[in-house]
Coordinates of C-alpha atoms and ligand atoms in Angstrom, one line a residue:
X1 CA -106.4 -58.3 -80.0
X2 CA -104.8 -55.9 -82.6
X3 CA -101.5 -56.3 -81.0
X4 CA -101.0 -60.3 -81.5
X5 CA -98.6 -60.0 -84.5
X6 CA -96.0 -58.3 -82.4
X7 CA -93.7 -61.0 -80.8
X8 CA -91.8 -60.8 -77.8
X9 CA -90.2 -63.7 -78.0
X10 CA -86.4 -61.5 -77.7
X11 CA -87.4 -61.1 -74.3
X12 CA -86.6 -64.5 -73.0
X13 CA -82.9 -66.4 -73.2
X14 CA -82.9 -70.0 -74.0
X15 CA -83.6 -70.8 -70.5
X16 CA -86.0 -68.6 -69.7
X17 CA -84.5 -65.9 -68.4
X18 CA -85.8 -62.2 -68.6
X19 CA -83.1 -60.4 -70.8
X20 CA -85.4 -57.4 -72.0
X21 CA -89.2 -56.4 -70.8
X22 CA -91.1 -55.9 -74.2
X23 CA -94.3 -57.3 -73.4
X24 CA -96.2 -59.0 -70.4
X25 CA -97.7 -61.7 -73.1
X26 CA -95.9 -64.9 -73.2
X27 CA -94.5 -64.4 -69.5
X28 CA -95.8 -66.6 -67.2
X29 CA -97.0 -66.4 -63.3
X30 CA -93.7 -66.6 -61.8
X31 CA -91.9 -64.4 -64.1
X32 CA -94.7 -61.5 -63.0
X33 CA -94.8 -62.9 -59.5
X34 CA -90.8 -62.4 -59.2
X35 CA -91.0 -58.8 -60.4
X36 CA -93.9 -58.2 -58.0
X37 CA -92.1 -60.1 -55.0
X38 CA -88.9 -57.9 -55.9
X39 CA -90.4 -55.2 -56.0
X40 CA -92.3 -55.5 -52.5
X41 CA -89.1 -56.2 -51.0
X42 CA -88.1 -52.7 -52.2
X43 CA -90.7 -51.0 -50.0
X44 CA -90.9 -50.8 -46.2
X45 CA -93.7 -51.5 -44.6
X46 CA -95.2 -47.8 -44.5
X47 CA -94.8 -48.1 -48.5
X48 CA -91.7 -45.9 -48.3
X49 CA -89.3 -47.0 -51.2
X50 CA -86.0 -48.5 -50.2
X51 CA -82.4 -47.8 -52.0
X52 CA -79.9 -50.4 -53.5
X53 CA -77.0 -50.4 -55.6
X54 CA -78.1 -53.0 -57.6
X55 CA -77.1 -51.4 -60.8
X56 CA -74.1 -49.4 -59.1
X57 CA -71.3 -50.3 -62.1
X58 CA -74.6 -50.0 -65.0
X59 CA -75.6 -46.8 -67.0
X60 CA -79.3 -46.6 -68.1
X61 CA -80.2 -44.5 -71.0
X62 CA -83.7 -43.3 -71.2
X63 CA -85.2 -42.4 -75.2
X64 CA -88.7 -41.0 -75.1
X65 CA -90.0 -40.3 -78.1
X66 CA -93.4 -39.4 -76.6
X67 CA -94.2 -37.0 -73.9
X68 CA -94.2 -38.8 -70.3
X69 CA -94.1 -37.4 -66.9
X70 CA -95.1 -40.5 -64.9
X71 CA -93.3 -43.4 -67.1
X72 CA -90.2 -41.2 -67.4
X73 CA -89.5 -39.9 -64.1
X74 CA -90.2 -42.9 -62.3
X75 CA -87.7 -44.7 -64.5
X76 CA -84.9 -42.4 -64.0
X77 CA -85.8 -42.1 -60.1
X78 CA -85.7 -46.1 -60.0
X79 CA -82.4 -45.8 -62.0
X80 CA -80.5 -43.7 -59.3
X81 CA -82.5 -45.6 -56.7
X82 CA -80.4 -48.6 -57.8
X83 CA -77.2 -46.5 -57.9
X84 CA -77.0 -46.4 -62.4
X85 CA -76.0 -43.7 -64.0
X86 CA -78.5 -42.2 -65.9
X87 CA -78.6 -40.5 -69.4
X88 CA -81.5 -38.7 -70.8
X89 CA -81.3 -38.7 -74.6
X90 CA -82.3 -35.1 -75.8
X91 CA -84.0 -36.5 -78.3
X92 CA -84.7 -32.9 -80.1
X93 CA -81.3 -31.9 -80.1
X94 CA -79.9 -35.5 -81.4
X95 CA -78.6 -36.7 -84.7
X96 CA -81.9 -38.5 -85.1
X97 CA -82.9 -35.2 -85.6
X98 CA -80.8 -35.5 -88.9
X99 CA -82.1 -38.3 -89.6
X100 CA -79.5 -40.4 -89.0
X101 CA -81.5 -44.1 -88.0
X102 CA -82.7 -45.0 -85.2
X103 CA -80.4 -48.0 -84.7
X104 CA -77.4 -46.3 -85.6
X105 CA -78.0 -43.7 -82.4
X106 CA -78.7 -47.2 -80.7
X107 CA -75.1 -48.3 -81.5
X108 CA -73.7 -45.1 -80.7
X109 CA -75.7 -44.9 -77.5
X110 CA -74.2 -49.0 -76.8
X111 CA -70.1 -47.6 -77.5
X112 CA -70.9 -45.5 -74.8
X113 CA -71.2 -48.5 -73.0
X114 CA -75.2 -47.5 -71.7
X115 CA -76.1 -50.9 -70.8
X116 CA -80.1 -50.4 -70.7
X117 CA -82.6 -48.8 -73.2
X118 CA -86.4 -47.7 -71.7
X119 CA -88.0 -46.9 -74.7
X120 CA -90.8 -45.0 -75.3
X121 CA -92.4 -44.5 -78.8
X122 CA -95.3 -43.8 -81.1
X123 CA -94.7 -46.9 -83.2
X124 CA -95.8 -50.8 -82.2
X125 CA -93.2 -52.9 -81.8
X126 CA -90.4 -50.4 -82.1
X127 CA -88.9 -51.5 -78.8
X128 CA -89.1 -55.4 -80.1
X129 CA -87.4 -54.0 -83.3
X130 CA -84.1 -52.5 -81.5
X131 CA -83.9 -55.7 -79.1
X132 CA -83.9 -57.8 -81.9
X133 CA -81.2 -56.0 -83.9
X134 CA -79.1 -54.3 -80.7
X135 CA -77.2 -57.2 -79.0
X136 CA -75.8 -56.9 -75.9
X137 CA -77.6 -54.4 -74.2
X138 CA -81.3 -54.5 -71.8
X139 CA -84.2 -53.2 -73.7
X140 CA -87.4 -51.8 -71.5
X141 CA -90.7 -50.7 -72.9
X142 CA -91.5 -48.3 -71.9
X143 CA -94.9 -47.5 -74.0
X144 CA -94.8 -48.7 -77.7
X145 CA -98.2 -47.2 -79.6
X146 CA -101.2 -48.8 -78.7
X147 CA -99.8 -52.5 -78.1
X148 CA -97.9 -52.8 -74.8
X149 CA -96.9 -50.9 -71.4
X150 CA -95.7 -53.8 -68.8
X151 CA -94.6 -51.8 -66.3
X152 CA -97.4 -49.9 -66.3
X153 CA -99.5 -53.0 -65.9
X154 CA -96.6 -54.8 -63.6
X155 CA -97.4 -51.5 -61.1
X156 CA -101.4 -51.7 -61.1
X157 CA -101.1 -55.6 -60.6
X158 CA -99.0 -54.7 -57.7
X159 CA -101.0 -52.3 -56.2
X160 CA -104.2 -55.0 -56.2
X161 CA -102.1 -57.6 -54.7
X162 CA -100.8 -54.9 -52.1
X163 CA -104.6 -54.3 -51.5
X164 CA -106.4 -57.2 -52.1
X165 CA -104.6 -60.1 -51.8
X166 CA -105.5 -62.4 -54.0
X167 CA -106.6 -62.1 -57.7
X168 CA -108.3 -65.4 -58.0
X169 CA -111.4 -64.5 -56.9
X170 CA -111.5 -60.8 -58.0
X171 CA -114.0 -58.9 -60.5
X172 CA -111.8 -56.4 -62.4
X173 CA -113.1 -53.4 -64.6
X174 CA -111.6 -52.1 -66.8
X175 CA -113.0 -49.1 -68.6
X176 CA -113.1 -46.2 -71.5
X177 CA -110.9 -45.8 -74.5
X178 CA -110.2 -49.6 -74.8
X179 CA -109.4 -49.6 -77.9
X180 CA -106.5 -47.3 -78.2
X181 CA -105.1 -48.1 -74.9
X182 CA -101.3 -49.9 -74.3
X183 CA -102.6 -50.1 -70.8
X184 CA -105.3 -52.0 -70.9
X185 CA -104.1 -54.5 -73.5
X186 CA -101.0 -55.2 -70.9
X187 CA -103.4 -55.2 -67.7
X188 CA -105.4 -57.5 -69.4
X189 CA -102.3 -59.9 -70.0
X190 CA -101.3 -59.8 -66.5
X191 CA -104.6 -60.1 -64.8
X192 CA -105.5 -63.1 -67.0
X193 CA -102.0 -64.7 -66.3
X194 CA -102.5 -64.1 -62.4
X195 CA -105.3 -65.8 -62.3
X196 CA -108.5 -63.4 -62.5
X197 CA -111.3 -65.1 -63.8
X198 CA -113.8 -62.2 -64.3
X199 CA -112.5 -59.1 -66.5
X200 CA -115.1 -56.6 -67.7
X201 CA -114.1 -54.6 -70.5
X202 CA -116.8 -51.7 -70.5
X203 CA -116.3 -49.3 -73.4
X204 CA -118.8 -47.8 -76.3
X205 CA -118.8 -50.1 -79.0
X206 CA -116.2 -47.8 -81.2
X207 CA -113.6 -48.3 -78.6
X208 CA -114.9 -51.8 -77.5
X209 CA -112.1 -54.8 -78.3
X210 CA -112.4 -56.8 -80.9
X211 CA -115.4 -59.2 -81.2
X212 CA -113.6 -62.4 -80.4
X213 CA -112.0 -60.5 -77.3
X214 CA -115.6 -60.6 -76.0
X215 CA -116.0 -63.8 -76.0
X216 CA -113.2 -64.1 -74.1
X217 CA -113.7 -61.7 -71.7
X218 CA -117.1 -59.9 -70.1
X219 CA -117.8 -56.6 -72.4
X220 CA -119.9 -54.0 -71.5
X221 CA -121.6 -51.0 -73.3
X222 CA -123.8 -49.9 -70.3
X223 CA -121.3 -48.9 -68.1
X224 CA -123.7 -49.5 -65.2
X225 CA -124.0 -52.9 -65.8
X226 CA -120.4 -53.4 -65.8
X227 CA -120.1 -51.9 -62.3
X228 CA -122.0 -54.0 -60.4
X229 CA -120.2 -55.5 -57.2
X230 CA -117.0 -55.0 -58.9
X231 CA -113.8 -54.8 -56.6
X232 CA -111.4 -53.0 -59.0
X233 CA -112.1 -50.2 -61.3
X234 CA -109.5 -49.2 -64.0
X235 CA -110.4 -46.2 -65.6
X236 CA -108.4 -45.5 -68.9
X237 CA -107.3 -41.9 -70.5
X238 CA -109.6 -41.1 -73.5
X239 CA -106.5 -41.2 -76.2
X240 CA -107.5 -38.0 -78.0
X241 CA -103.7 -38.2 -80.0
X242 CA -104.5 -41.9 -81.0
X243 CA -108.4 -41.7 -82.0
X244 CA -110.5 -40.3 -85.2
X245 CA -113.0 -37.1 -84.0
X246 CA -115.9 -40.1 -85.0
X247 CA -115.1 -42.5 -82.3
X248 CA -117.2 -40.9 -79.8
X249 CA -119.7 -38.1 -80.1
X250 CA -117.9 -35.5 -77.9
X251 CA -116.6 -35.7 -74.2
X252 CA -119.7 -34.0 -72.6
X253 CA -122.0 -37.3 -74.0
X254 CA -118.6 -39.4 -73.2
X255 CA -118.7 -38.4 -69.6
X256 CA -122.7 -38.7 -68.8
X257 CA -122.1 -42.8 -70.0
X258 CA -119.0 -43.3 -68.9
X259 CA -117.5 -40.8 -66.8
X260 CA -116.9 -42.4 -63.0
X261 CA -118.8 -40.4 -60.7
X262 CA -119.4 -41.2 -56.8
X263 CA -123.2 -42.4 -57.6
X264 CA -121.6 -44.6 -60.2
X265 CA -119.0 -45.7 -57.2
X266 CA -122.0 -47.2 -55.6
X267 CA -123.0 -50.2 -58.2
X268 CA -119.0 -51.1 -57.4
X269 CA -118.6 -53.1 -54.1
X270 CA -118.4 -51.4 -51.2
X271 CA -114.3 -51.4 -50.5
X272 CA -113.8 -51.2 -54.6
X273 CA -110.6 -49.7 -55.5
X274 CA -110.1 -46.7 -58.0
X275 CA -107.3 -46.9 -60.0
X276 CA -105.8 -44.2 -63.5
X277 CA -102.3 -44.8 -65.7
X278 CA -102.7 -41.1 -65.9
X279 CA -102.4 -38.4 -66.7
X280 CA -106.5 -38.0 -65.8
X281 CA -109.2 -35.8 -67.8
X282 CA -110.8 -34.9 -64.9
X283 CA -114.6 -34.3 -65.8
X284 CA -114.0 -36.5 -68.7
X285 CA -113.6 -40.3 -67.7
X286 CA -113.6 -39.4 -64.1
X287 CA -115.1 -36.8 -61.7
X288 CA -112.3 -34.9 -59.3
X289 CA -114.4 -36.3 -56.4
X290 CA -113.5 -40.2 -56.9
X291 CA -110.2 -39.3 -58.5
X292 CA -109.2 -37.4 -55.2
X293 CA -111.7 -39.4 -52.7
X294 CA -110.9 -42.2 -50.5
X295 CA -111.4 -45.3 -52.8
X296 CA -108.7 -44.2 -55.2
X297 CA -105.2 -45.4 -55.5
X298 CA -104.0 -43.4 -58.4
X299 CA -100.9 -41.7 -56.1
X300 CA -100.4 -45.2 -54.8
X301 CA -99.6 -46.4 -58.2
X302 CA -97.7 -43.8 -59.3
X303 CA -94.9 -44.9 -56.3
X304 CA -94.8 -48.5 -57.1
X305 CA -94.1 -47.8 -60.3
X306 CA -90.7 -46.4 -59.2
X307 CA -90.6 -50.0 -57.2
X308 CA -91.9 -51.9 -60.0
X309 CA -89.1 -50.1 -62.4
X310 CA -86.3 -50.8 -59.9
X311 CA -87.5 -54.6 -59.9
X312 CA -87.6 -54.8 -63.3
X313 CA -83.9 -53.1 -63.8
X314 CA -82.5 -55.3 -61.1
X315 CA -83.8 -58.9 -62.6
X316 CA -82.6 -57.6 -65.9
X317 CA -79.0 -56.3 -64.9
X318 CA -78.9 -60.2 -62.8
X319 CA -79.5 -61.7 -66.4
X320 CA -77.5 -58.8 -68.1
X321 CA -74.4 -60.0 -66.5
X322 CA -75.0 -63.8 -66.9
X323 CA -74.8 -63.3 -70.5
Ligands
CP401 N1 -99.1 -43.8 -67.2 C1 -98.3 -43.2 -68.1 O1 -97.7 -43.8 -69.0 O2 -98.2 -41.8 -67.8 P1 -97.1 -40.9 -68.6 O3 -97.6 -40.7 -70.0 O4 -97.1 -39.6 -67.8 O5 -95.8 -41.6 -68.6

């Protein structure tokens, strides 16, 4: 994978501990198990999301540096959920804006005693960067270029569990703009530390991993093939910001091989799931029907996200104050 170089080795204390969320590689089973556990105990059983004041004496400070509606709202809802304070950078209007360096505002943000950082920006590794150089303080990634997005992955793992159970014994698609997409290189992470032995990664060859990737995991051009009997189905955003005009030939030819339509559906098993990171291209990777129909769980996710974020804060701000 592209990404390997980027290490998130800060994101562990000597003992193991989870002192910032950078990555989901190099975190093992029980680490993601704990964030999934706490973050089912944070919804009732109709799925409603509970309120805690886990972070009630902590101020979280959120630094997008790329658009968001999902990533950043759910964050700040999880925040107040868990009783922080919350600061929204106004990243236009800020002193980065003359060009003073990004860890300077960092410092500046930590003497206003913010005691957690979700970061989200257009360059790998950034996030790694300012744990590595900010000490003191909780970093969250909240989206770093094309290299990682745990929560994002932390949220759909949860919603299989919720659904299915078990991973062991689970066939997992995962399809479109591989390639470009911080989403499927952290799902792919997860799902291969909980256990699931049969990921299909069905892209065109352009935005097809790498070729030692496929040996490790099942990669498909024909996205028919890569259907069959399947009991998850990830579609991914085509990355228009992130890709050449060459990649693919244009999005009418994108969606007749890999757009998921309801006669697609059908190769899938019979109670396959749907799931979408968002925000969709509806009519590009998927039609409205299945994005809207019965089989998907893309408003599903977007709520455990806020319980997934509110886990995520809470095992941090425990390890925060051991420190
Ligand atoms: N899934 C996701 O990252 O969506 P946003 O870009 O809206 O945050």
């Amino acid at each position: 994978m592209k990404t390997d170089k980027i290490s998130n080795e800060a994101q562990l204390d000597a003992s193991g501990n989870l002192i910032h969320l950078l990555g989901l590689e190099g975190l093992s089973s029980e680490h993601i198990n704990q964030i999934l556990d706490t973050a089912d105990s944070l919804l009732d059983e109709k799925g409603n999301l509970k309120k805690s004041k886990a972070l009630d004496d902590m101020s979280v400070a959120n630094l997008f540096f790329e658009p968001s509606t999902r990533t950043r709202n759910t964050f700040e809802i999880a925040a107040k959920r868990n009783r922080a304070k919350v600061i929204n950078v106004d990243l236009d209007n800020s002193a980065i804006k003359k060009n003073e360096a990004l860890l300077d505002t960092m410092l500046t943000l930590k003497a206003m005693q913010i005691d957690m950082f979700v970061i989200r920006h257009n360059q790998n590794g950034l996030p790694h960067h300012v744990a590595e150089n900010v000490s003191g303080v909780s970093i969250l990634n909240a989206g770093d270029g094309i290299n990682a997005h745990p929560t994002q992955a932390l949220l759909d793992v949860l919603t299989i569990r919720q659904i299915k159970k078990k991973f062991e014994n689970l066939s997992v698609a995962i399809v479109g703009d591989i390639v470009h997409s911080r989403v499927a290189h952290s799902d792919i992470h997860a799902l291969k530390t909980l256990g699931v032995k049969d990921i299909r990664l069905i892209a065109p060859a352009g935005l097809q991993h790498s070729p030692e990737n496929c040996e490790i995991f099942n990669c498909f051009e024909d996205m028919d093939e890569g259907l069959k009997n399947v009991d998850v189905i990830m579609m991914l955003r085509l990355q228009k910001e992130r890709m050449i005009a060459a990649d693919i030939p244009n999005e009418q030819e994108y969606y007749k091989n890999y757009g998921l339509t309801n006669d697609r559906l059908k190769l899938a098993s019979k109670d396959a799931i749907v799931m979408h990171p968002g925000p969709i291209n509806r009519g590009v990777e998927i039609d409205s029907d299945v994005a809207d129909g019965p089989q998907s769980v893309i408003l599903k996710q977007v709520t455990n996200g806020i319980a997934i974020r509110m886990a995520v804060m809470q095992i941090l701000a425990k390890n925060h104050r051991r420190q």
